[in-house]
Amino acid sequence: MQKTNREEIITNPPSPLSDTKLCDTLHKVFGFHEFRANQKHIIQTILEKRDVLAVMPTGGGKSLCYQLPAVLQSGTCIVISPLISLMKDQVDSAKANGIRAAYLNSSLSAEEQSLVLDDLLSNSLDLLYVAPERFTLNYFQEILSQVNISMAVIDEAHCISEWGHDFRPDYLSLSTLATHFPAVPIAAFTATATHKVQQDILERLALRNPFIVRASFDRTNLFYDIRFKENTTAQLVSILKSNSNKAGIIYRTSRKSVNETAAMLQAKGFRALPYHAGLEEDERRKNQEAFIRDEADVIVATIAFGMGIDKSNIRFVIHADLPKSIENYYQETGRAGRDGEPSQCIMLFSQSDIPKVRFFIDTIVDETERTRALGALQKIISFASTTVCRRKTLLDYFGEIYPHDSCNSCDICLGIREVVDSTVEAQMLLSAIARTEERFGATHIVDIVTGSKNQKIRDFGHNRLKTYGVGKDRGKKFWRQLIDELLAQKIVAKSEGLYPALYLLEKAVPVLKGEAQVEMVRVQEKKTAKKTTIKDTGTYDHDLFELLRALRKQLADEQDIPPYIVFSDRSLRDMAAQLPQSAPDMLAVSGVGEMKLQRYGKQFLNLIRRYREEHPETVKQP
Ligand code: ADP
Ligand code: ZN
């Protein structure tokens, strides 16, 4: 595949329209102070009535690209979206900014639907979300022919391609859009499209001289961290403790481990809930709802969880088991930090997890599918085992060149890990494996080198081996890690079966003879604890932030919407840093537009005023 430096690839950029007008709307309606990469170009193109295809990562701010023109243009912008579950959220969040928005789908009663149609016909909607199957119905087309349509948007446009992973036959009928609406611009958006899928979208939608944007897949606000998995329970507890009150997802492979982990966390007092396809639909829905509404902090889930979740303030995603592929990892971690705020992606990884995954892959009957799954597994293992910048490797996978040496936002680049020469120690292990005739597993080999006095050692007389106890000055964890490294470097391998034994591979010979070195990546404990606190979020008053959060929750409940729709985490953090005292101060806060100021400004300003009075020491700024 051809690699590109995809900072921003733009074909035929549009001529600039009135900048002031756009910036003004951005500020007044959305409360934002600057456009994100590509947003302005896309908006200008749409306003020039030209078609657009934009491939932008999750959190890139795609909605604003059509919501802003929808506000500026007369008529209704029709948004075709496959995810019914998301429509309500999208509409609620547009309405929170004062945009006249509605959706039509099967979740509405006949009466509610006819109210929406009335609004549509009386030209009272800026935005209308519909599912693809409805869009193509004759009666709906008939209605649309009586309405002034400003533009058509196709969300999740990759669904139209059979090469994509979410192909939706319904989407194929959208190919008539351009003929139905010859004078209306069509804007297609997706977060995932290979070049092949991109071409397919262009052709199937028959876009006319489209402006094409492929934004970088780099999620700059995500911190990638892969840790050696040794004691999952203790590690999860410690991560959650350092993220208290923050929303996060813990991914596990099996339903059983989801249930166990959720129960374990609940027993320790965390607000955690399980989610997997085996739960009753009602419970699944309730758990998801509790998470979205900030009533549960943590969702422990299989990969069944995530599609159709728009929650923008997810602060961490933990993979407690190995993800299926790099693509899965990117998608799943991608759910963190949609609001652009710093968020953590932590994977717990040990080579000893691999046989389990292998076992599942081996049960796949279809050979092509099995080979594909194996290939994907190999890639994610090598991603987790390398000492190259995580971000660089991820982007490389998507055919993108990361232009910097260090990203400063992954475990590798922060130097949390260091490479040390471990040849002598490796020789000890290899020799223990050889002297026990390659018949024992990792635990026993570690027991030998650390001089364990257990029964099995004595039964086999392994306490009389030359290597017995040679490594007792180091902990078992060190030796487990080194075995992992030897496995990763294909110096040793594990036999198949229930009790896999370690055996030597060809590369072990030069190591034993002292002709080849073994380097090991070592995690530096102290630095880890200190440095993995993600990129600086600036200083803000944490106590005030918590009070603002509580107020946000209260207002959200009153209106029956998720808290992040009232205000984003970023807005609350800005308030807790700037301590606004007046309406103009409040408008300077990111995400506070005129509608939100009018709706919530007073209550938040009151709370902040009371807080200042009770904590005069905070008045030193702004
Ligand atoms: P996508 O659909 O591309 O995943 P969204 O449209 O949901 O992304 O936007 C992600 C988040 O970024 C939302 O919370 C949105 O309000 C915010 N956002 C969008 N544009 C901007 C901007 N120009 N400045 C600040 N925040 C923005
Ligand atoms: Zn990096």
JSON list of C-alpha atoms in Angstrom, two decimals, residues 113-274:
[
{"chain": "A", "resi": 113, "resn": "GLN", "atom": "CA", "xyz": [-43.88, 11.02, 13.57]},
{"chain": "A", "resi": 114, "resn": "SER", "atom": "CA", "xyz": [-46.67, 13.11, 12.18]},
{"chain": "A", "resi": 115, "resn": "LEU", "atom": "CA", "xyz": [-45.65, 16.05, 14.39]},
{"chain": "A", "resi": 116, "resn": "VAL", "atom": "CA", "xyz": [-42.15, 15.85, 12.95]},
{"chain": "A", "resi": 117, "resn": "LEU", "atom": "CA", "xyz": [-43.53, 15.72, 9.42]},
{"chain": "A", "resi": 118, "resn": "ASP", "atom": "CA", "xyz": [-45.64, 18.80, 10.16]},
{"chain": "A", "resi": 119, "resn": "ASP", "atom": "CA", "xyz": [-42.51, 20.64, 11.24]},
{"chain": "A", "resi": 120, "resn": "LEU", "atom": "CA", "xyz": [-40.70, 19.47, 8.16]},
{"chain": "A", "resi": 121, "resn": "LEU", "atom": "CA", "xyz": [-43.48, 20.58, 5.83]},
{"chain": "A", "resi": 122, "resn": "SER", "atom": "CA", "xyz": [-43.78, 23.97, 7.49]},
{"chain": "A", "resi": 123, "resn": "ASN", "atom": "CA", "xyz": [-40.08, 24.56, 6.96]},
{"chain": "A", "resi": 124, "resn": "SER", "atom": "CA", "xyz": [-39.40, 24.61, 10.72]},
{"chain": "A", "resi": 125, "resn": "LEU", "atom": "CA", "xyz": [-36.45, 22.23, 10.79]},
{"chain": "A", "resi": 126, "resn": "ASP", "atom": "CA", "xyz": [-32.77, 22.93, 10.21]},
{"chain": "A", "resi": 127, "resn": "LEU", "atom": "CA", "xyz": [-31.88, 19.26, 10.57]},
{"chain": "A", "resi": 128, "resn": "LEU", "atom": "CA", "xyz": [-33.76, 16.02, 10.11]},
{"chain": "A", "resi": 129, "resn": "TYR", "atom": "CA", "xyz": [-32.18, 12.64, 10.87]},
{"chain": "A", "resi": 130, "resn": "VAL", "atom": "CA", "xyz": [-33.65, 9.61, 9.13]},
{"chain": "A", "resi": 131, "resn": "ALA", "atom": "CA", "xyz": [-32.72, 5.95, 8.73]},
{"chain": "A", "resi": 132, "resn": "PRO", "atom": "CA", "xyz": [-31.81, 4.84, 5.18]},
{"chain": "A", "resi": 133, "resn": "GLU", "atom": "CA", "xyz": [-34.76, 2.47, 4.82]},
{"chain": "A", "resi": 134, "resn": "ARG", "atom": "CA", "xyz": [-37.23, 5.27, 5.44]},
{"chain": "A", "resi": 135, "resn": "PHE", "atom": "CA", "xyz": [-35.44, 7.68, 3.18]},
{"chain": "A", "resi": 136, "resn": "THR", "atom": "CA", "xyz": [-36.05, 5.53, 0.14]},
{"chain": "A", "resi": 137, "resn": "LEU", "atom": "CA", "xyz": [-39.74, 4.92, 0.77]},
{"chain": "A", "resi": 138, "resn": "ASN", "atom": "CA", "xyz": [-41.94, 6.41, -1.91]},
{"chain": "A", "resi": 139, "resn": "TYR", "atom": "CA", "xyz": [-44.18, 8.24, 0.49]},
{"chain": "A", "resi": 140, "resn": "PHE", "atom": "CA", "xyz": [-41.20, 9.87, 2.14]},
{"chain": "A", "resi": 141, "resn": "GLN", "atom": "CA", "xyz": [-39.72, 10.91, -1.20]},
{"chain": "A", "resi": 142, "resn": "GLU", "atom": "CA", "xyz": [-43.11, 12.37, -2.01]},
{"chain": "A", "resi": 143, "resn": "ILE", "atom": "CA", "xyz": [-42.98, 14.48, 1.17]},
{"chain": "A", "resi": 144, "resn": "LEU", "atom": "CA", "xyz": [-39.41, 15.56, 0.49]},
{"chain": "A", "resi": 145, "resn": "SER", "atom": "CA", "xyz": [-40.43, 16.79, -2.94]},
{"chain": "A", "resi": 146, "resn": "GLN", "atom": "CA", "xyz": [-42.62, 19.37, -1.21]},
{"chain": "A", "resi": 147, "resn": "VAL", "atom": "CA", "xyz": [-39.85, 20.56, 1.10]},
{"chain": "A", "resi": 148, "resn": "ASN", "atom": "CA", "xyz": [-36.95, 22.91, 0.65]},
{"chain": "A", "resi": 149, "resn": "ILE", "atom": "CA", "xyz": [-33.92, 20.65, 1.16]},
{"chain": "A", "resi": 150, "resn": "SER", "atom": "CA", "xyz": [-30.66, 22.49, 1.83]},
{"chain": "A", "resi": 151, "resn": "MET", "atom": "CA", "xyz": [-28.33, 19.51, 1.65]},
{"chain": "A", "resi": 152, "resn": "ALA", "atom": "CA", "xyz": [-28.13, 15.76, 2.12]},
{"chain": "A", "resi": 153, "resn": "VAL", "atom": "CA", "xyz": [-25.69, 14.17, 4.56]},
{"chain": "A", "resi": 154, "resn": "ILE", "atom": "CA", "xyz": [-24.69, 10.54, 4.64]},
{"chain": "A", "resi": 155, "resn": "ASP", "atom": "CA", "xyz": [-23.27, 9.59, 7.98]},
{"chain": "A", "resi": 156, "resn": "GLU", "atom": "CA", "xyz": [-21.22, 6.39, 8.35]},
{"chain": "A", "resi": 157, "resn": "ALA", "atom": "CA", "xyz": [-20.87, 6.45, 4.58]},
{"chain": "A", "resi": 158, "resn": "HIS", "atom": "CA", "xyz": [-18.67, 3.33, 4.59]},
{"chain": "A", "resi": 159, "resn": "CYS", "atom": "CA", "xyz": [-21.89, 1.33, 5.14]},
{"chain": "A", "resi": 160, "resn": "ILE", "atom": "CA", "xyz": [-22.54, 1.66, 1.42]},
{"chain": "A", "resi": 161, "resn": "SER", "atom": "CA", "xyz": [-19.49, -0.38, 0.51]},
{"chain": "A", "resi": 162, "resn": "GLU", "atom": "CA", "xyz": [-19.40, -4.13, 0.50]},
{"chain": "A", "resi": 163, "resn": "TRP", "atom": "CA", "xyz": [-15.67, -3.86, 1.11]},
{"chain": "A", "resi": 164, "resn": "GLY", "atom": "CA", "xyz": [-16.28, -2.10, 4.41]},
{"chain": "A", "resi": 165, "resn": "HIS", "atom": "CA", "xyz": [-16.97, -3.92, 7.65]},
{"chain": "A", "resi": 166, "resn": "ASP", "atom": "CA", "xyz": [-20.50, -2.60, 8.24]},
{"chain": "A", "resi": 167, "resn": "PHE", "atom": "CA", "xyz": [-22.08, -3.03, 4.84]},
{"chain": "A", "resi": 168, "resn": "ARG", "atom": "CA", "xyz": [-25.79, -2.12, 4.92]},
{"chain": "A", "resi": 169, "resn": "PRO", "atom": "CA", "xyz": [-27.82, -3.16, 1.88]},
{"chain": "A", "resi": 170, "resn": "ASP", "atom": "CA", "xyz": [-30.23, -0.30, 2.69]},
{"chain": "A", "resi": 171, "resn": "TYR", "atom": "CA", "xyz": [-27.47, 2.11, 1.87]},
{"chain": "A", "resi": 172, "resn": "LEU", "atom": "CA", "xyz": [-27.26, 0.95, -1.73]},
{"chain": "A", "resi": 173, "resn": "SER", "atom": "CA", "xyz": [-30.49, 2.73, -2.53]},
{"chain": "A", "resi": 174, "resn": "LEU", "atom": "CA", "xyz": [-28.81, 6.03, -1.69]},
{"chain": "A", "resi": 175, "resn": "SER", "atom": "CA", "xyz": [-27.18, 5.85, -5.10]},
{"chain": "A", "resi": 176, "resn": "THR", "atom": "CA", "xyz": [-30.22, 7.66, -6.49]},
{"chain": "A", "resi": 177, "resn": "LEU", "atom": "CA", "xyz": [-29.66, 10.68, -4.26]},
{"chain": "A", "resi": 178, "resn": "ALA", "atom": "CA", "xyz": [-27.74, 12.68, -6.81]},
{"chain": "A", "resi": 179, "resn": "THR", "atom": "CA", "xyz": [-30.45, 12.17, -9.43]},
{"chain": "A", "resi": 180, "resn": "HIS", "atom": "CA", "xyz": [-33.26, 12.91, -6.98]},
{"chain": "A", "resi": 181, "resn": "PHE", "atom": "CA", "xyz": [-31.63, 16.10, -5.76]},
{"chain": "A", "resi": 182, "resn": "PRO", "atom": "CA", "xyz": [-29.59, 17.48, -8.64]},
{"chain": "A", "resi": 183, "resn": "ALA", "atom": "CA", "xyz": [-29.21, 20.94, -7.11]},
{"chain": "A", "resi": 184, "resn": "VAL", "atom": "CA", "xyz": [-28.50, 19.92, -3.52]},
{"chain": "A", "resi": 185, "resn": "PRO", "atom": "CA", "xyz": [-24.99, 19.25, -2.23]},
{"chain": "A", "resi": 186, "resn": "ILE", "atom": "CA", "xyz": [-24.31, 15.79, -0.84]},
{"chain": "A", "resi": 187, "resn": "ALA", "atom": "CA", "xyz": [-21.84, 15.41, 2.01]},
{"chain": "A", "resi": 188, "resn": "ALA", "atom": "CA", "xyz": [-20.66, 11.93, 2.98]},
{"chain": "A", "resi": 189, "resn": "PHE", "atom": "CA", "xyz": [-18.81, 11.29, 6.26]},
{"chain": "A", "resi": 190, "resn": "THR", "atom": "CA", "xyz": [-17.07, 8.29, 7.73]},
{"chain": "A", "resi": 191, "resn": "ALA", "atom": "CA", "xyz": [-14.41, 7.51, 10.30]},
{"chain": "A", "resi": 192, "resn": "THR", "atom": "CA", "xyz": [-13.15, 4.42, 8.57]},
{"chain": "A", "resi": 193, "resn": "ALA", "atom": "CA", "xyz": [-12.48, 3.92, 4.92]},
{"chain": "A", "resi": 194, "resn": "THR", "atom": "CA", "xyz": [-9.58, 2.28, 3.20]},
{"chain": "A", "resi": 195, "resn": "HIS", "atom": "CA", "xyz": [-8.74, 3.72, -0.21]},
{"chain": "A", "resi": 196, "resn": "LYS", "atom": "CA", "xyz": [-10.78, 0.96, -1.78]},
{"chain": "A", "resi": 197, "resn": "VAL", "atom": "CA", "xyz": [-13.84, 1.75, 0.34]},
{"chain": "A", "resi": 198, "resn": "GLN", "atom": "CA", "xyz": [-13.39, 5.44, -0.32]},
{"chain": "A", "resi": 199, "resn": "GLN", "atom": "CA", "xyz": [-13.48, 4.84, -4.08]},
{"chain": "A", "resi": 200, "resn": "ASP", "atom": "CA", "xyz": [-16.54, 2.68, -3.65]},
{"chain": "A", "resi": 201, "resn": "ILE", "atom": "CA", "xyz": [-18.36, 5.41, -1.73]},
{"chain": "A", "resi": 202, "resn": "LEU", "atom": "CA", "xyz": [-17.57, 7.97, -4.41]},
{"chain": "A", "resi": 203, "resn": "GLU", "atom": "CA", "xyz": [-18.84, 5.73, -7.16]},
{"chain": "A", "resi": 204, "resn": "ARG", "atom": "CA", "xyz": [-21.93, 4.38, -5.47]},
{"chain": "A", "resi": 205, "resn": "LEU", "atom": "CA", "xyz": [-23.11, 7.78, -4.34]},
{"chain": "A", "resi": 206, "resn": "ALA", "atom": "CA", "xyz": [-22.17, 9.20, -7.73]},
{"chain": "A", "resi": 207, "resn": "LEU", "atom": "CA", "xyz": [-20.73, 12.29, -6.10]},
{"chain": "A", "resi": 208, "resn": "ARG", "atom": "CA", "xyz": [-20.20, 15.15, -8.52]},
{"chain": "A", "resi": 209, "resn": "ASN", "atom": "CA", "xyz": [-16.72, 16.65, -8.62]},
{"chain": "A", "resi": 210, "resn": "PRO", "atom": "CA", "xyz": [-16.46, 16.05, -4.88]},
{"chain": "A", "resi": 211, "resn": "PHE", "atom": "CA", "xyz": [-14.10, 17.75, -2.49]},
{"chain": "A", "resi": 212, "resn": "ILE", "atom": "CA", "xyz": [-12.28, 14.88, -0.79]},
{"chain": "A", "resi": 213, "resn": "VAL", "atom": "CA", "xyz": [-10.70, 15.10, 2.64]},
{"chain": "A", "resi": 214, "resn": "ARG", "atom": "CA", "xyz": [-8.74, 12.33, 4.27]},
{"chain": "A", "resi": 215, "resn": "ALA", "atom": "CA", "xyz": [-7.76, 13.59, 7.67]},
{"chain": "A", "resi": 216, "resn": "SER", "atom": "CA", "xyz": [-5.00, 12.09, 9.75]},
{"chain": "A", "resi": 217, "resn": "PHE", "atom": "CA", "xyz": [-6.08, 9.12, 11.85]},
{"chain": "A", "resi": 218, "resn": "ASP", "atom": "CA", "xyz": [-3.92, 10.38, 14.66]},
{"chain": "A", "resi": 219, "resn": "ARG", "atom": "CA", "xyz": [-5.93, 10.85, 17.84]},
{"chain": "A", "resi": 220, "resn": "THR", "atom": "CA", "xyz": [-3.61, 13.30, 19.47]},
{"chain": "A", "resi": 221, "resn": "ASN", "atom": "CA", "xyz": [-5.45, 13.44, 22.79]},
{"chain": "A", "resi": 222, "resn": "LEU", "atom": "CA", "xyz": [-5.13, 9.70, 23.41]},
{"chain": "A", "resi": 223, "resn": "PHE", "atom": "CA", "xyz": [-2.31, 8.33, 25.53]},
{"chain": "A", "resi": 224, "resn": "TYR", "atom": "CA", "xyz": [-1.35, 4.77, 24.56]},
{"chain": "A", "resi": 225, "resn": "ASP", "atom": "CA", "xyz": [0.08, 2.59, 27.27]},
{"chain": "A", "resi": 226, "resn": "ILE", "atom": "CA", "xyz": [0.75, -1.14, 27.14]},
{"chain": "A", "resi": 227, "resn": "ARG", "atom": "CA", "xyz": [1.63, -2.76, 30.46]},
{"chain": "A", "resi": 228, "resn": "PHE", "atom": "CA", "xyz": [2.86, -6.17, 31.37]},
{"chain": "A", "resi": 229, "resn": "LYS", "atom": "CA", "xyz": [-0.12, -8.15, 32.60]},
{"chain": "A", "resi": 230, "resn": "GLU", "atom": "CA", "xyz": [0.70, -9.89, 35.82]},
{"chain": "A", "resi": 231, "resn": "ASN", "atom": "CA", "xyz": [-2.19, -9.53, 38.24]},
{"chain": "A", "resi": 232, "resn": "THR", "atom": "CA", "xyz": [-5.20, -8.29, 36.35]},
{"chain": "A", "resi": 233, "resn": "THR", "atom": "CA", "xyz": [-7.35, -7.64, 39.40]},
{"chain": "A", "resi": 234, "resn": "ALA", "atom": "CA", "xyz": [-4.75, -5.61, 41.23]},
{"chain": "A", "resi": 235, "resn": "GLN", "atom": "CA", "xyz": [-3.81, -3.72, 38.09]},
{"chain": "A", "resi": 236, "resn": "LEU", "atom": "CA", "xyz": [-7.40, -2.82, 37.24]},
{"chain": "A", "resi": 237, "resn": "VAL", "atom": "CA", "xyz": [-8.09, -1.69, 40.78]},
{"chain": "A", "resi": 238, "resn": "SER", "atom": "CA", "xyz": [-5.03, 0.49, 40.76]},
{"chain": "A", "resi": 239, "resn": "ILE", "atom": "CA", "xyz": [-5.93, 2.07, 37.42]},
{"chain": "A", "resi": 240, "resn": "LEU", "atom": "CA", "xyz": [-9.49, 2.76, 38.56]},
{"chain": "A", "resi": 241, "resn": "LYS", "atom": "CA", "xyz": [-8.27, 4.26, 41.80]},
{"chain": "A", "resi": 242, "resn": "SER", "atom": "CA", "xyz": [-6.14, 6.74, 39.93]},
{"chain": "A", "resi": 243, "resn": "ASN", "atom": "CA", "xyz": [-9.14, 7.58, 37.71]},
{"chain": "A", "resi": 244, "resn": "SER", "atom": "CA", "xyz": [-11.81, 7.96, 40.33]},
{"chain": "A", "resi": 245, "resn": "ASN", "atom": "CA", "xyz": [-15.04, 9.61, 39.20]},
{"chain": "A", "resi": 246, "resn": "LYS", "atom": "CA", "xyz": [-13.99, 9.28, 35.59]},
{"chain": "A", "resi": 247, "resn": "ALA", "atom": "CA", "xyz": [-15.84, 7.34, 32.95]},
{"chain": "A", "resi": 248, "resn": "GLY", "atom": "CA", "xyz": [-14.14, 4.36, 31.36]},
{"chain": "A", "resi": 249, "resn": "ILE", "atom": "CA", "xyz": [-14.59, 1.07, 29.54]},
{"chain": "A", "resi": 250, "resn": "ILE", "atom": "CA", "xyz": [-12.83, -2.17, 30.42]},
{"chain": "A", "resi": 251, "resn": "TYR", "atom": "CA", "xyz": [-12.84, -4.62, 27.54]},
{"chain": "A", "resi": 252, "resn": "ARG", "atom": "CA", "xyz": [-12.61, -8.35, 28.23]},
{"chain": "A", "resi": 253, "resn": "THR", "atom": "CA", "xyz": [-12.83, -11.23, 25.80]},
{"chain": "A", "resi": 254, "resn": "SER", "atom": "CA", "xyz": [-15.37, -13.54, 27.39]},
{"chain": "A", "resi": 255, "resn": "ARG", "atom": "CA", "xyz": [-18.75, -12.99, 28.99]},
{"chain": "A", "resi": 256, "resn": "LYS", "atom": "CA", "xyz": [-17.57, -14.93, 32.00]},
{"chain": "A", "resi": 257, "resn": "SER", "atom": "CA", "xyz": [-14.62, -12.64, 32.60]},
{"chain": "A", "resi": 258, "resn": "VAL", "atom": "CA", "xyz": [-16.86, -9.60, 32.07]},
{"chain": "A", "resi": 259, "resn": "ASN", "atom": "CA", "xyz": [-19.21, -10.84, 34.80]},
{"chain": "A", "resi": 260, "resn": "GLU", "atom": "CA", "xyz": [-16.36, -11.73, 37.15]},
{"chain": "A", "resi": 261, "resn": "THR", "atom": "CA", "xyz": [-14.51, -8.46, 36.67]},
{"chain": "A", "resi": 262, "resn": "ALA", "atom": "CA", "xyz": [-17.66, -6.38, 37.12]},
{"chain": "A", "resi": 263, "resn": "ALA", "atom": "CA", "xyz": [-18.59, -8.28, 40.28]},
{"chain": "A", "resi": 264, "resn": "MET", "atom": "CA", "xyz": [-15.06, -7.94, 41.64]},
{"chain": "A", "resi": 265, "resn": "LEU", "atom": "CA", "xyz": [-15.05, -4.18, 41.03]},
{"chain": "A", "resi": 266, "resn": "GLN", "atom": "CA", "xyz": [-18.50, -3.75, 42.56]},
{"chain": "A", "resi": 267, "resn": "ALA", "atom": "CA", "xyz": [-17.36, -5.66, 45.64]},
{"chain": "A", "resi": 268, "resn": "LYS", "atom": "CA", "xyz": [-14.49, -3.20, 45.95]},
{"chain": "A", "resi": 269, "resn": "GLY", "atom": "CA", "xyz": [-16.91, -0.29, 45.85]},
{"chain": "A", "resi": 270, "resn": "PHE", "atom": "CA", "xyz": [-16.49, 0.88, 42.25]},
{"chain": "A", "resi": 271, "resn": "ARG", "atom": "CA", "xyz": [-19.54, 1.95, 40.27]},
{"chain": "A", "resi": 272, "resn": "ALA", "atom": "CA", "xyz": [-19.04, -0.71, 37.59]},
{"chain": "A", "resi": 273, "resn": "LEU", "atom": "CA", "xyz": [-21.59, -2.57, 35.45]},
{"chain": "A", "resi": 274, "resn": "PRO", "atom": "CA", "xyz": [-21.29, -5.49, 33.02]}
]
